[in-house]
Short mmCIF file of C-alpha atoms and ligand atoms in Angstrom, two decimals:
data_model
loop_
_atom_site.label_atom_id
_atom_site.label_comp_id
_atom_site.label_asym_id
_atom_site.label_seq_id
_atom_site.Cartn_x
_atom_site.Cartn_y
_atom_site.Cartn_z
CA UNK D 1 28.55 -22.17 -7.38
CA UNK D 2 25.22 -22.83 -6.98
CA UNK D 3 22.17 -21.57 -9.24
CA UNK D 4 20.93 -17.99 -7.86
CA UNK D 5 16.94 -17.98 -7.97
CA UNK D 6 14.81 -16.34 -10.54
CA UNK D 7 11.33 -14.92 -10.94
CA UNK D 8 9.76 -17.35 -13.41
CA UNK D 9 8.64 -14.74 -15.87
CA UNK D 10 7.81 -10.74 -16.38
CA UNK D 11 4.19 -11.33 -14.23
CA UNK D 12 5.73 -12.71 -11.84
CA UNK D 13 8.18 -10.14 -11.05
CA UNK D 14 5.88 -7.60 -11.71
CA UNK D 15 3.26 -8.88 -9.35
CA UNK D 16 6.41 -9.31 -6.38
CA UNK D 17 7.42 -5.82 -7.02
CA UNK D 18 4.12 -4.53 -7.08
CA UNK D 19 3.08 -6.71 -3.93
CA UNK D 20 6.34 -4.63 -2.19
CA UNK D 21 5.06 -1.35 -3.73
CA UNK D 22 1.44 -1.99 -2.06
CA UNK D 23 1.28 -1.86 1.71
CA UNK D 24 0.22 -0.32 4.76
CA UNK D 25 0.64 3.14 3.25
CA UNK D 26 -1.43 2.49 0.56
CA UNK D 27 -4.53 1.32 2.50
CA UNK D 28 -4.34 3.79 5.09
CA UNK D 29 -1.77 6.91 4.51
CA UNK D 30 -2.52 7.73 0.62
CA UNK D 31 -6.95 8.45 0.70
CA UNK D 32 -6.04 10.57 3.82
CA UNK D 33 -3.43 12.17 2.48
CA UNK D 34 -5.63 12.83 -1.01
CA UNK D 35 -8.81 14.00 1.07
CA UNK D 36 -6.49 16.83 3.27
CA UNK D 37 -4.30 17.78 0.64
CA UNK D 38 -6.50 19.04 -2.35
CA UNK D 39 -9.10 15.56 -3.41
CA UNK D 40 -8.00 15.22 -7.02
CA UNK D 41 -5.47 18.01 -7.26
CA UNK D 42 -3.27 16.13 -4.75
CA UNK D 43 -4.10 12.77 -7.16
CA UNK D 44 -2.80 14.00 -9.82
CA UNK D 45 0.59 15.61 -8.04
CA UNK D 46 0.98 12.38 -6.87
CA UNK D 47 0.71 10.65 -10.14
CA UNK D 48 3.01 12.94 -11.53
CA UNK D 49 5.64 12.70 -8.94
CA UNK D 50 5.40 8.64 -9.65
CA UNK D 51 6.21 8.76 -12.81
CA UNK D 52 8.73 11.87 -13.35
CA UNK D 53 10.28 11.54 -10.59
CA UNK D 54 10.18 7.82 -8.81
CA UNK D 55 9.60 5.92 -11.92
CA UNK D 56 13.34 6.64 -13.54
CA UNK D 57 14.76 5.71 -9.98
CA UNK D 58 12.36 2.63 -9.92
CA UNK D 59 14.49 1.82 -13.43
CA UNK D 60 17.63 2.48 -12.21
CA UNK D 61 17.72 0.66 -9.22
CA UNK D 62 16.22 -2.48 -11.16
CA UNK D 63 19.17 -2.05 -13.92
CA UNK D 64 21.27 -2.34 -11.33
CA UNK D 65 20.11 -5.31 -9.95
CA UNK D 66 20.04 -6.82 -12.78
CA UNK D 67 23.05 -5.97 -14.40
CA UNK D 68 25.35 -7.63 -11.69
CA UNK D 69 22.81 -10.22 -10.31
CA UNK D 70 23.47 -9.13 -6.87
CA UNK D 71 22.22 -8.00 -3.42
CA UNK D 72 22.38 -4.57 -2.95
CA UNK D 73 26.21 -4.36 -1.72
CA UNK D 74 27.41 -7.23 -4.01
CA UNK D 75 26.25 -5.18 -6.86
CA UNK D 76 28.24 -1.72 -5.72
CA UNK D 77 31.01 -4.54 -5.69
CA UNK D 78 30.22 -6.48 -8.78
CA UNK D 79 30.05 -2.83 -10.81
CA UNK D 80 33.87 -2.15 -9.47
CA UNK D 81 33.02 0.24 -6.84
CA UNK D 82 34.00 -1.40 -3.39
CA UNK D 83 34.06 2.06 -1.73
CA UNK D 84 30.24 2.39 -3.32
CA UNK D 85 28.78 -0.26 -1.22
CA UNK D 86 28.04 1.75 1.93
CA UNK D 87 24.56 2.67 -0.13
CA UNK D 88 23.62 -1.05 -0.32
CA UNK D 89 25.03 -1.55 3.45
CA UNK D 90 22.78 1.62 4.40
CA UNK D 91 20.30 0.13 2.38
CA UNK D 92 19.76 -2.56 4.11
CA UNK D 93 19.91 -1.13 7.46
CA UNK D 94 17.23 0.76 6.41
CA UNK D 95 15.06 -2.58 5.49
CA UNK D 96 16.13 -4.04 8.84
CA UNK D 97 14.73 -1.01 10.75
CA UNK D 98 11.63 -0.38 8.29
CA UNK D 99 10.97 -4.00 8.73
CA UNK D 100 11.09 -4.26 12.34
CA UNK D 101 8.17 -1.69 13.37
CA UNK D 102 6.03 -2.23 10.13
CA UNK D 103 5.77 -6.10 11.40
CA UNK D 104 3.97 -4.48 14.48
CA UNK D 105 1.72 -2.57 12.50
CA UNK D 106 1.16 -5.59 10.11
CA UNK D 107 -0.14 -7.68 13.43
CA UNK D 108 -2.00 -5.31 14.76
CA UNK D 109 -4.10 -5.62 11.37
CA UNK D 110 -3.62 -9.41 11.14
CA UNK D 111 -5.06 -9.48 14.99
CA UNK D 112 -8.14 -7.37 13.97
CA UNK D 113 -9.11 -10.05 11.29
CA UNK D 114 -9.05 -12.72 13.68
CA UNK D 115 -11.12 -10.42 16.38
CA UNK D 116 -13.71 -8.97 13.87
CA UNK D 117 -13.80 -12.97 12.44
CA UNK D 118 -15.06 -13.61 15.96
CA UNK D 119 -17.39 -10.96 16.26
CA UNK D 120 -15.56 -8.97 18.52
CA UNK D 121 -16.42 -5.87 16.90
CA UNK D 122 -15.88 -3.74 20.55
CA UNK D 123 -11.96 -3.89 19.31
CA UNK D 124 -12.42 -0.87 18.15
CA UNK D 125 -13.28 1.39 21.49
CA UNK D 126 -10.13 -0.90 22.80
CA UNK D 127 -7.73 -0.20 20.69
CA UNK D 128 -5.47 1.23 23.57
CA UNK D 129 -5.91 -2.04 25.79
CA UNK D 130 -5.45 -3.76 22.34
CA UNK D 131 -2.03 -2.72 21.69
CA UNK D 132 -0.99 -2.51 25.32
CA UNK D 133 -2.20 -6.69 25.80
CA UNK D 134 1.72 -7.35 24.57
CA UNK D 135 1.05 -10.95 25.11
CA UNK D 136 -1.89 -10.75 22.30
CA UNK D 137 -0.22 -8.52 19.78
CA UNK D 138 2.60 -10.15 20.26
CA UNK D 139 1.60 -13.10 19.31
CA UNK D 140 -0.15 -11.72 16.07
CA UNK D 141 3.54 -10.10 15.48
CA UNK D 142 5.37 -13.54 15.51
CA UNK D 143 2.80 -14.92 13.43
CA UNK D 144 3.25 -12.45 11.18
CA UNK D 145 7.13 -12.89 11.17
CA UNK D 146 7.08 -16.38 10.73
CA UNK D 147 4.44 -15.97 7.62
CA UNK D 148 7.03 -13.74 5.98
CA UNK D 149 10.00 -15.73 6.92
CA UNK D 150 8.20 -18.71 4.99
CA UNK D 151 7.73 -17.17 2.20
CA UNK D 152 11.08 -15.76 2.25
CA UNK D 153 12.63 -19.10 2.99
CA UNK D 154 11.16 -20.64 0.04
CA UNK D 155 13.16 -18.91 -2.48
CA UNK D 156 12.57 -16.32 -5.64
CA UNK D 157 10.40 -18.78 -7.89
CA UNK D 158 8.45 -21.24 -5.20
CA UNK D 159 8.55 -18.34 -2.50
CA UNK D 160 7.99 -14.57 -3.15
CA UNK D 161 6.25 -15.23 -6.82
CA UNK D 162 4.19 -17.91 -5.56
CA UNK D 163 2.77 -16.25 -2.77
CA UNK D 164 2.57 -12.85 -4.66
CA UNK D 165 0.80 -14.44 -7.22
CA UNK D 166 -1.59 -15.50 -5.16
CA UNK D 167 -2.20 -12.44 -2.68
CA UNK D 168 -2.18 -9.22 -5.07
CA UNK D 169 -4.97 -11.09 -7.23
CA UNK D 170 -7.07 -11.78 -4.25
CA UNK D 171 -5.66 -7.84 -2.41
CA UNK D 172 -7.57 -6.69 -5.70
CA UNK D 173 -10.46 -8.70 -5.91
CA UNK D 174 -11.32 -7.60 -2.14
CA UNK D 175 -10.44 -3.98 -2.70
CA UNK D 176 -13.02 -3.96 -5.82
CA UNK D 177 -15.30 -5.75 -3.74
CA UNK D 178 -15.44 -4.06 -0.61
CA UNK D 179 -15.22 -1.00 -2.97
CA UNK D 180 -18.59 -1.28 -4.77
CA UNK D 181 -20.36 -2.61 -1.17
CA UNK D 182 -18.88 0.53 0.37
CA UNK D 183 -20.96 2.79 -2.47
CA UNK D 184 -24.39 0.83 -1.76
CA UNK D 185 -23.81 2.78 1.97
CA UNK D 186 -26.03 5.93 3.15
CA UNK D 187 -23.98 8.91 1.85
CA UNK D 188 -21.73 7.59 0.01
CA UNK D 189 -21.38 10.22 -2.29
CA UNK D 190 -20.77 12.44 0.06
CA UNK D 191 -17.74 10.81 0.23
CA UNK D 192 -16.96 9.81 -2.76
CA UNK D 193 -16.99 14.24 -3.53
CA UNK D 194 -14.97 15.24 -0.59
CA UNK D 195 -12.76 12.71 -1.87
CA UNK D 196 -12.12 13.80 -5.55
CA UNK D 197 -13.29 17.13 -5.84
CA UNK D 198 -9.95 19.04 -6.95
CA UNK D 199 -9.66 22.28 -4.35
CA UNK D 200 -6.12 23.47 -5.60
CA UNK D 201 -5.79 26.13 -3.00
CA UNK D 202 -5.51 23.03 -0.67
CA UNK D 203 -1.85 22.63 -2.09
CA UNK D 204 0.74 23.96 -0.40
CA UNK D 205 4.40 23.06 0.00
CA UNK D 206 3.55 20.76 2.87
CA UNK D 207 1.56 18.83 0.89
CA UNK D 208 3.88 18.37 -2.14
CA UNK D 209 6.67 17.74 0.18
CA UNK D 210 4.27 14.90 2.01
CA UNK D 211 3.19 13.68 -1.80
CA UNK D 212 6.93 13.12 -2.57
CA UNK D 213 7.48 11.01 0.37
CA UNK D 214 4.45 9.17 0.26
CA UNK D 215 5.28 8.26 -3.41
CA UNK D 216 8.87 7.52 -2.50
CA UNK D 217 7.89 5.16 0.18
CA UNK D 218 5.12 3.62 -1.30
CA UNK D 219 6.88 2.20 -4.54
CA UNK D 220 9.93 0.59 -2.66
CA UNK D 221 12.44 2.78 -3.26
CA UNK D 222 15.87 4.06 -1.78
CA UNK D 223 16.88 1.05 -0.19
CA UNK D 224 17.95 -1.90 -2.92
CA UNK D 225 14.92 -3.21 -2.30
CA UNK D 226 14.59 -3.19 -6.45
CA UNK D 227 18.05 -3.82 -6.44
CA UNK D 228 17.15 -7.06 -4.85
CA UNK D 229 14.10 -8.22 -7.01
CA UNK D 230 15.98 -6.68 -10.11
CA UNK D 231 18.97 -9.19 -9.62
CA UNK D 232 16.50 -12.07 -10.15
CA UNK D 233 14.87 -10.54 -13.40
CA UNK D 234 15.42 -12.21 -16.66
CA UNK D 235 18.23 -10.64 -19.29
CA UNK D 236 14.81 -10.45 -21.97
CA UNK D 237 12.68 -8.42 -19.90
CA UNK D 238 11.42 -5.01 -20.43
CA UNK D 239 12.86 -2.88 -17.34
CA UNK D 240 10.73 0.44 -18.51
CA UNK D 241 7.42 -1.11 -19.34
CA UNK D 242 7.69 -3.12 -16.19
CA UNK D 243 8.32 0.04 -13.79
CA UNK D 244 5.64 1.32 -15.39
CA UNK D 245 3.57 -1.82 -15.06
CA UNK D 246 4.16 -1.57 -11.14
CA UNK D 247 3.79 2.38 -10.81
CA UNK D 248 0.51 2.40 -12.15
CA UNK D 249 -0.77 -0.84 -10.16
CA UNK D 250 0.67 0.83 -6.92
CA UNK D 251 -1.00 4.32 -7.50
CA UNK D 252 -3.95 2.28 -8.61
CA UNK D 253 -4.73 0.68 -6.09
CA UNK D 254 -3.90 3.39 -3.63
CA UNK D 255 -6.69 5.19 -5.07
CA UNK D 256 -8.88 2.66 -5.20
CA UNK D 257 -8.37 2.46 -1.60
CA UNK D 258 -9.48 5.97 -1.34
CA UNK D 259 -12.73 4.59 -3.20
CA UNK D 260 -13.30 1.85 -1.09
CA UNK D 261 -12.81 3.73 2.12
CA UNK D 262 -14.55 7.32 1.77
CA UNK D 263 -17.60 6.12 1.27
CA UNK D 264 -17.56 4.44 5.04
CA UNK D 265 -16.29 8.07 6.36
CA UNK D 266 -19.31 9.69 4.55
CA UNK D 267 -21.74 7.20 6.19
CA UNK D 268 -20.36 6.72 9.79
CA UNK D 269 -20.27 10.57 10.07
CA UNK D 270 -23.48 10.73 8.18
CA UNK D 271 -22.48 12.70 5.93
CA UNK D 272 -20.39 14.93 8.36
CA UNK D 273 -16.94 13.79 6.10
CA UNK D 274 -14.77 16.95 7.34
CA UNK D 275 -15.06 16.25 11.11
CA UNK D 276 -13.66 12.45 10.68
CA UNK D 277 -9.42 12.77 11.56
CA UNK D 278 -7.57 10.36 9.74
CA UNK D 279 -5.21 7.59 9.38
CA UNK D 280 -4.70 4.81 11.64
CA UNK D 281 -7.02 6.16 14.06
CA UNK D 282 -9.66 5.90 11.74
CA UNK D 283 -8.72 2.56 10.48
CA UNK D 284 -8.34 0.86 13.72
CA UNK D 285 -10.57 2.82 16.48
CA UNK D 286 -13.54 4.23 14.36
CA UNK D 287 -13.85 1.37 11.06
CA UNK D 288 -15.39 -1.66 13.46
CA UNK D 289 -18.16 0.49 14.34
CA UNK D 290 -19.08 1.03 11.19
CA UNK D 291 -18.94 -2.95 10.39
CA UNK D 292 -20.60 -3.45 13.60
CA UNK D 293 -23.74 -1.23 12.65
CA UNK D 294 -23.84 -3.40 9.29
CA UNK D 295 -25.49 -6.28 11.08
CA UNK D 296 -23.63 -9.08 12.92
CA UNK D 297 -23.20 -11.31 9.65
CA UNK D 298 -22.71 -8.58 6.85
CA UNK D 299 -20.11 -6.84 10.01
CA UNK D 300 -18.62 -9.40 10.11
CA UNK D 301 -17.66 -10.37 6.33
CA UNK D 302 -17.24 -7.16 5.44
CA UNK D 303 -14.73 -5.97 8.50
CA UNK D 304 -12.96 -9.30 8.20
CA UNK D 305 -12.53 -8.94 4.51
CA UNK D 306 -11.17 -5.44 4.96
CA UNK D 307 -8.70 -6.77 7.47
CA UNK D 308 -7.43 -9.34 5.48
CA UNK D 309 -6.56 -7.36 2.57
CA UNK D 310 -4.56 -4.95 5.11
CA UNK D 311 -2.55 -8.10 6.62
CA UNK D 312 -2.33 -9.15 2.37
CA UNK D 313 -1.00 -5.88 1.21
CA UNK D 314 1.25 -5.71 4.68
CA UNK D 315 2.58 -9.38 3.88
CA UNK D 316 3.80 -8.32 0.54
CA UNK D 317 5.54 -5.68 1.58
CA UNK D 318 6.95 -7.47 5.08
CA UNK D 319 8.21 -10.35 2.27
CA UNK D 320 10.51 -7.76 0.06
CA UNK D 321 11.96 -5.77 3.10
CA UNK D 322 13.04 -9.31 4.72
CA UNK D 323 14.44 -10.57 1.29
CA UNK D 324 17.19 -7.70 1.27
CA UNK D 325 18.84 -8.50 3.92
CA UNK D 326 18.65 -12.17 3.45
CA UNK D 327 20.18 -11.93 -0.37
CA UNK D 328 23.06 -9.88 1.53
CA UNK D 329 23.42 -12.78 4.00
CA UNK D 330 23.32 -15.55 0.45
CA UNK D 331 25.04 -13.40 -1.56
CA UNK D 332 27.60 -12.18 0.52
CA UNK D 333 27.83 -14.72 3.46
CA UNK D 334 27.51 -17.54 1.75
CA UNK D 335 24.76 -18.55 4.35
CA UNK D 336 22.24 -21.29 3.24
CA UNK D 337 18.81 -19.26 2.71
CA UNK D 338 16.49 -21.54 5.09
CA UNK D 339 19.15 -20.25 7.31
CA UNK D 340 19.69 -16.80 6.88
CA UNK D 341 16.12 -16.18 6.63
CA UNK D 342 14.83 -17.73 10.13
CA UNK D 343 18.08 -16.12 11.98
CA UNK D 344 17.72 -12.45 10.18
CA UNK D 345 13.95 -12.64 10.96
CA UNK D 346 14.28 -13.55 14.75
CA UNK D 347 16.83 -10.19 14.72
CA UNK D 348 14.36 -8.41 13.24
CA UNK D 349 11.15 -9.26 15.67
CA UNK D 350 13.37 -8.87 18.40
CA UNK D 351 14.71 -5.34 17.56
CA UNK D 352 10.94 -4.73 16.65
CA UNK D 353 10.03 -5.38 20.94
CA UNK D 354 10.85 -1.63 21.91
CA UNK D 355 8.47 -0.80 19.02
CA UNK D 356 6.23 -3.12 19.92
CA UNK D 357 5.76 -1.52 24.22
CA UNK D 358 6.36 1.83 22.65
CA UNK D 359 2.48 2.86 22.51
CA UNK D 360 2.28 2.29 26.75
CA UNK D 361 3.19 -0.30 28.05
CA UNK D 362 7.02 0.93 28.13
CA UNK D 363 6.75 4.21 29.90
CA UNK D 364 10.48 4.29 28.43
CA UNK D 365 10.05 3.12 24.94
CA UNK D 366 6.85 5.36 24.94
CA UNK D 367 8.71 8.69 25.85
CA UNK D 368 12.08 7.97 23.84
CA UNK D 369 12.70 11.11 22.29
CA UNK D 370 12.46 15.05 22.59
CA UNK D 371 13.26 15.78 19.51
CA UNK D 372 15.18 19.39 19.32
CA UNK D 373 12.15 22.23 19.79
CA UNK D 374 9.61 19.69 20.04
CA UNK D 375 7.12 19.58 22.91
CA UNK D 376 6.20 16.18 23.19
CA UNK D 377 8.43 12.71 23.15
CA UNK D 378 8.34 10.68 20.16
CA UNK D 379 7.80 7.00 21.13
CA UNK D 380 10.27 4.49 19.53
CA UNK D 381 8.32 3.53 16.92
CA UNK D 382 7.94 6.96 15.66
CA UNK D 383 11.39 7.66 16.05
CA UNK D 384 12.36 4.60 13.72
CA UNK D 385 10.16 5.08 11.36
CA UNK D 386 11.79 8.52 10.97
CA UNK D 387 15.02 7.42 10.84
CA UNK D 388 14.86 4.19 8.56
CA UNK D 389 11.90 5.15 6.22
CA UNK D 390 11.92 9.23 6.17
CA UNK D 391 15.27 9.86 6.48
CA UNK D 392 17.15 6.95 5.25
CA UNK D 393 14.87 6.50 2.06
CA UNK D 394 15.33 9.39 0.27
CA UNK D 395 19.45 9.65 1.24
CA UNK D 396 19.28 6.49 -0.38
CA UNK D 397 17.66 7.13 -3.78
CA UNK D 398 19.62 10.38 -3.72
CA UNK D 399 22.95 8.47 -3.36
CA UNK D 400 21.86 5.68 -6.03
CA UNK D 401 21.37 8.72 -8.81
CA UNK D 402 24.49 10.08 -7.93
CA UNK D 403 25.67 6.85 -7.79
CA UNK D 404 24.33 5.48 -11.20
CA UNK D 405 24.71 8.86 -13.22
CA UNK D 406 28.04 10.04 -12.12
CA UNK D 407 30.26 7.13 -11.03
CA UNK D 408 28.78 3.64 -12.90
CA UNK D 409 28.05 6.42 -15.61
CA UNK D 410 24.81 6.97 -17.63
CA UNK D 411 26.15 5.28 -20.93
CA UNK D 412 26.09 1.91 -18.76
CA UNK D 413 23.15 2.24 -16.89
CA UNK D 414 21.66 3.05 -20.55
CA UNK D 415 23.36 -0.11 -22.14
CA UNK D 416 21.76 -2.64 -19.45
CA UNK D 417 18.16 -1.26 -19.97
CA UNK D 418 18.53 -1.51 -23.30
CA UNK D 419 19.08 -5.43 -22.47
CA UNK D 420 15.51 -6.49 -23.25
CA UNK D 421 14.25 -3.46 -24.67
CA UNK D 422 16.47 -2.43 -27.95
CA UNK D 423 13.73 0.70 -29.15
CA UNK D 424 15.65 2.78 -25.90
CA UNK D 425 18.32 3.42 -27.65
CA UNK D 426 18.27 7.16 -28.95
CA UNK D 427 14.17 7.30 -27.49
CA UNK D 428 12.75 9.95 -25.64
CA UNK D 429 12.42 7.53 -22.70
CA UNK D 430 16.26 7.05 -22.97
CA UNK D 431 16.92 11.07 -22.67
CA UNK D 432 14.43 12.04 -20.44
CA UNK D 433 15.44 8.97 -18.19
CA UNK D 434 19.35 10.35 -18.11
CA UNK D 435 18.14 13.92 -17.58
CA UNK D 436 16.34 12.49 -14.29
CA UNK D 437 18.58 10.51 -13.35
CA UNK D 438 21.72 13.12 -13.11
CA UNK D 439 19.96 15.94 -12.18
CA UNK D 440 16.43 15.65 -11.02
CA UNK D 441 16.32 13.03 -9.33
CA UNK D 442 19.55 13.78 -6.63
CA UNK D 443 18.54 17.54 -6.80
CA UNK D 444 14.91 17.05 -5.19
CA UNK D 445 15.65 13.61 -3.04
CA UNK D 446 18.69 15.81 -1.69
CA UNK D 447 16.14 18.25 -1.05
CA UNK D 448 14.13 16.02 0.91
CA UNK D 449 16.34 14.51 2.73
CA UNK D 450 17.57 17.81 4.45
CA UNK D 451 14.34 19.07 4.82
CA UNK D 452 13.24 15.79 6.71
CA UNK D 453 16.64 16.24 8.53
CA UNK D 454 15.71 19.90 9.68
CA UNK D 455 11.73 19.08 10.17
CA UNK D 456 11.90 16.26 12.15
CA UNK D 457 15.30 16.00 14.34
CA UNK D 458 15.44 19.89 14.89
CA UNK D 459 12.36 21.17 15.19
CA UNK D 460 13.14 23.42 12.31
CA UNK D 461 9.66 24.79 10.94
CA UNK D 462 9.59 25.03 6.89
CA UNK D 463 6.13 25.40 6.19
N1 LIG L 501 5.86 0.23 -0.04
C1 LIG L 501 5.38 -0.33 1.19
C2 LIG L 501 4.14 0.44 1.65
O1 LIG L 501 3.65 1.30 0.98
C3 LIG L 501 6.44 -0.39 2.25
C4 LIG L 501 7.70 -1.03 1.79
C5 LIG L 501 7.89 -2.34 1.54
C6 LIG L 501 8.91 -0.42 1.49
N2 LIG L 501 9.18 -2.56 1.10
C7 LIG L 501 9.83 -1.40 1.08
C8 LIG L 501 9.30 0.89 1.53
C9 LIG L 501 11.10 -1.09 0.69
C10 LIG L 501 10.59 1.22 1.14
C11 LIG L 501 11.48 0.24 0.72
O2 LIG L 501 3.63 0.20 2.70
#
């Protein structure tokens, strides 16, 4: 049999699975979410939901990884539970599906670097014709696919922890950067306060239920993709203090987004934070005027430099959701990687297309759906998004709890994180971890998930 990779040591796992934790919704979902949803109130939900209620899923997912050195249906396998591994096979759908529209997103950002490199700061007033020019984005997409499939086809060691070594340094560097530039701006304050000042009566269930979801999503979780990374983490590692390690860099850095990016609200509405919407709008139509009124050189640095660190955290991410299904295809298939890889990443761009005319230029792919009680179509790239990340996610985590508490059993799960960390046996970590884990944790994600089920397919109003 031939030698399964490895991450070369605890950074360098910690830095992959914190580059898949960072993305897109960091950057551009989480300081939006914060400023609507109660400024530091909603921080501090969020944190909270991270760590009581992600964090022991994060653990568990890794254990299991680890413990049979598998992809995510080998491992259901590997544990003795063939009939278990329609999680991992879900699991991986999910990836596939996530995968394929996220790539579209991830070029749109990688083609804004290149225009605002050029000076083309007009992109912004565009943005329609933009993503409509399929040729263009297009292009941007496949270069995008064929970054990740690179990195992907190098392996564990020379491949993922290389190139996450490299990008989350310099993802941080910029963010801290651009950060600190973006509080030298007219009004920045302003920002800063609307921002972080706690209003609590901002809180309502729709916000908690969005917090959960954005915290789910953001750290990886429900689809193996931790399964994955934790099947190429070393017997002597800490599993605990390294979930922890890459909870706290993901919320960090989300909220150092928030830091970086209020503070160009506050001074391209002068002042005027409230009336600015959100979200990729913001990012994509309204942000190059703002780097265009900096001056063409300063513009141009500083909108370039915020572009690249969206393609950097979106590259990351794009890296972990291809490497599930390619360890299924290794693991499973016995496929050579370089293989696997360039095959299961031509799938993916290709299933991606309908995502990819769904903002236009498809009047079919644009008006997919009418959802049940809903007024308006949902384009395709809506509709999977809902499907693989909304709804598939949290079905996922709430099956792996189940899954890990009830039928693998906690006593094992226990024994395997004590691998590497020996003071869990009998701690307070240890209990609260099972308590989570077989109650919690499948009580609220099964919440979720029929919520999500009811909200979006069926028009059914909760809040
Ligand atoms: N966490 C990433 C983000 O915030 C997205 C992502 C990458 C992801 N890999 C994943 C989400 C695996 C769920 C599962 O943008």
């Amino acid at each position: 049999m031939k030698a399964r990779g490895h991450f070369t040591n605890r950074f360098g796992f910690i830095a992959a699975a914190a580059g898949s934790a960072v993305g897109l919704g960091n950057i551009w979902k989480f300081p939006f979410e914060v400023a609507s949803g109660g400024g530091a109130a909603f921080v501090i939900m969020y944190l909270v939901f991270c760590f009581v209620l992600c964090f022991p899923v994060m653990v568990t997912e890794i254990a299991i990884g680890r413990k049979t050195q598998k992809d995510p249906v080998g491992a259901f396998k590997t544990l003795g539970f063939p009939r278990w591994t329609f999680i991992g096979k879900m699991g991986i759908l999910a990836g596939i599906l996530i995968l394929s529209f996220y790539n579209v997103v991830a070029g749109w950002a990688f083609g804004y670097f290149v225009q605002i490199s050029i000076g083309n700061f007009e992109i912004g007033n565009q943005f329609g014709e933009y993503i409509n020019n399929i040729g263009r984005v297009g292009l941007y997409g496949i270069i995008f696919m064929l970054a990740t499939a690179f990195v992907v086809s190098k392996g564990i060691a020379g491949g993922i922890e290389k190139a996450s070594k490299i990008l989350m340094p310099a993802l941080v560097g910029m963010i801290i950067l651009l950060a600190i530039y973006s509080m030298t701006l007219p009004h920045a304050f302003k920002g800063i306060s609307y921002y972080l000042i706690p209003q609590f009566s901002e809180i309502n269930f729709k916000v908690i239920y969005n917090a959960l979801g954005q915290a789910f999503f953001s750290l990886s979780l429900g689809m193996g993709a931790l399964i994955t990374y934790g099947s190429y983490v070393s017997k002597n590692d800490n599993i605990v203090s390294s979930a922890a390690l890459i909870t706290v860099s993901d919320a960090g850095i989300a909220f150092l987004s928030g830091l970086m990016l209020f503070p160009f609200v506050a001074y391209l509405s002068a002042g005027a934070v409230e009336t600015v919407e959100g979200g990729p709008g913001f990012i994509f139509q309204v942000l190059p005027g703002a780097f265009e009124s900096m001056g063409l050189i300063t513009g141009r640095v500083v909108g370039a430099l915020f572009f690249l660190l969206l393609s950097f955290a979106a590259l990351t991410s794009t890296i972990s959701l291809l490497e599930v299904p390619v360890a299924y295809a290794v693991d499973e298939m016995n496929v050579k990687r370089s293989h696997a890889v360039w095959v299961i990443a031509l799938f993916i761009f290709l299933l991606g297309v309908p995502s990819l005319v769904s903002n236009g230029d498809s009047h079919f792919f644009t008006h997919f759906i009418t959802y049940i009680g809903a007024d308006k179509p949902t384009n395709f790239l809506d509709f999977v998004a809902h499907i693989g990340s909304d709804t598939l996610l949290p079905l996922g985590g709430f099956l792996m709890t189940i899954f890990a508490a009830y039928v693998w059993k906690k006593h094992n799960l226990n024994k395997e994180i004590e691998t590497g960390f020996p003071g869990f046996k009998g701690s307070l970590v240890e209990k609260y971890i099972d308590f989570a884990v077989s109650y919690l944790c499948p009580a609220v994600l099964g919440v979720i998930f029929v919520l999500t089920l009811l909200n979006r397919f069926f028009g059914v109003d909760l809040f």
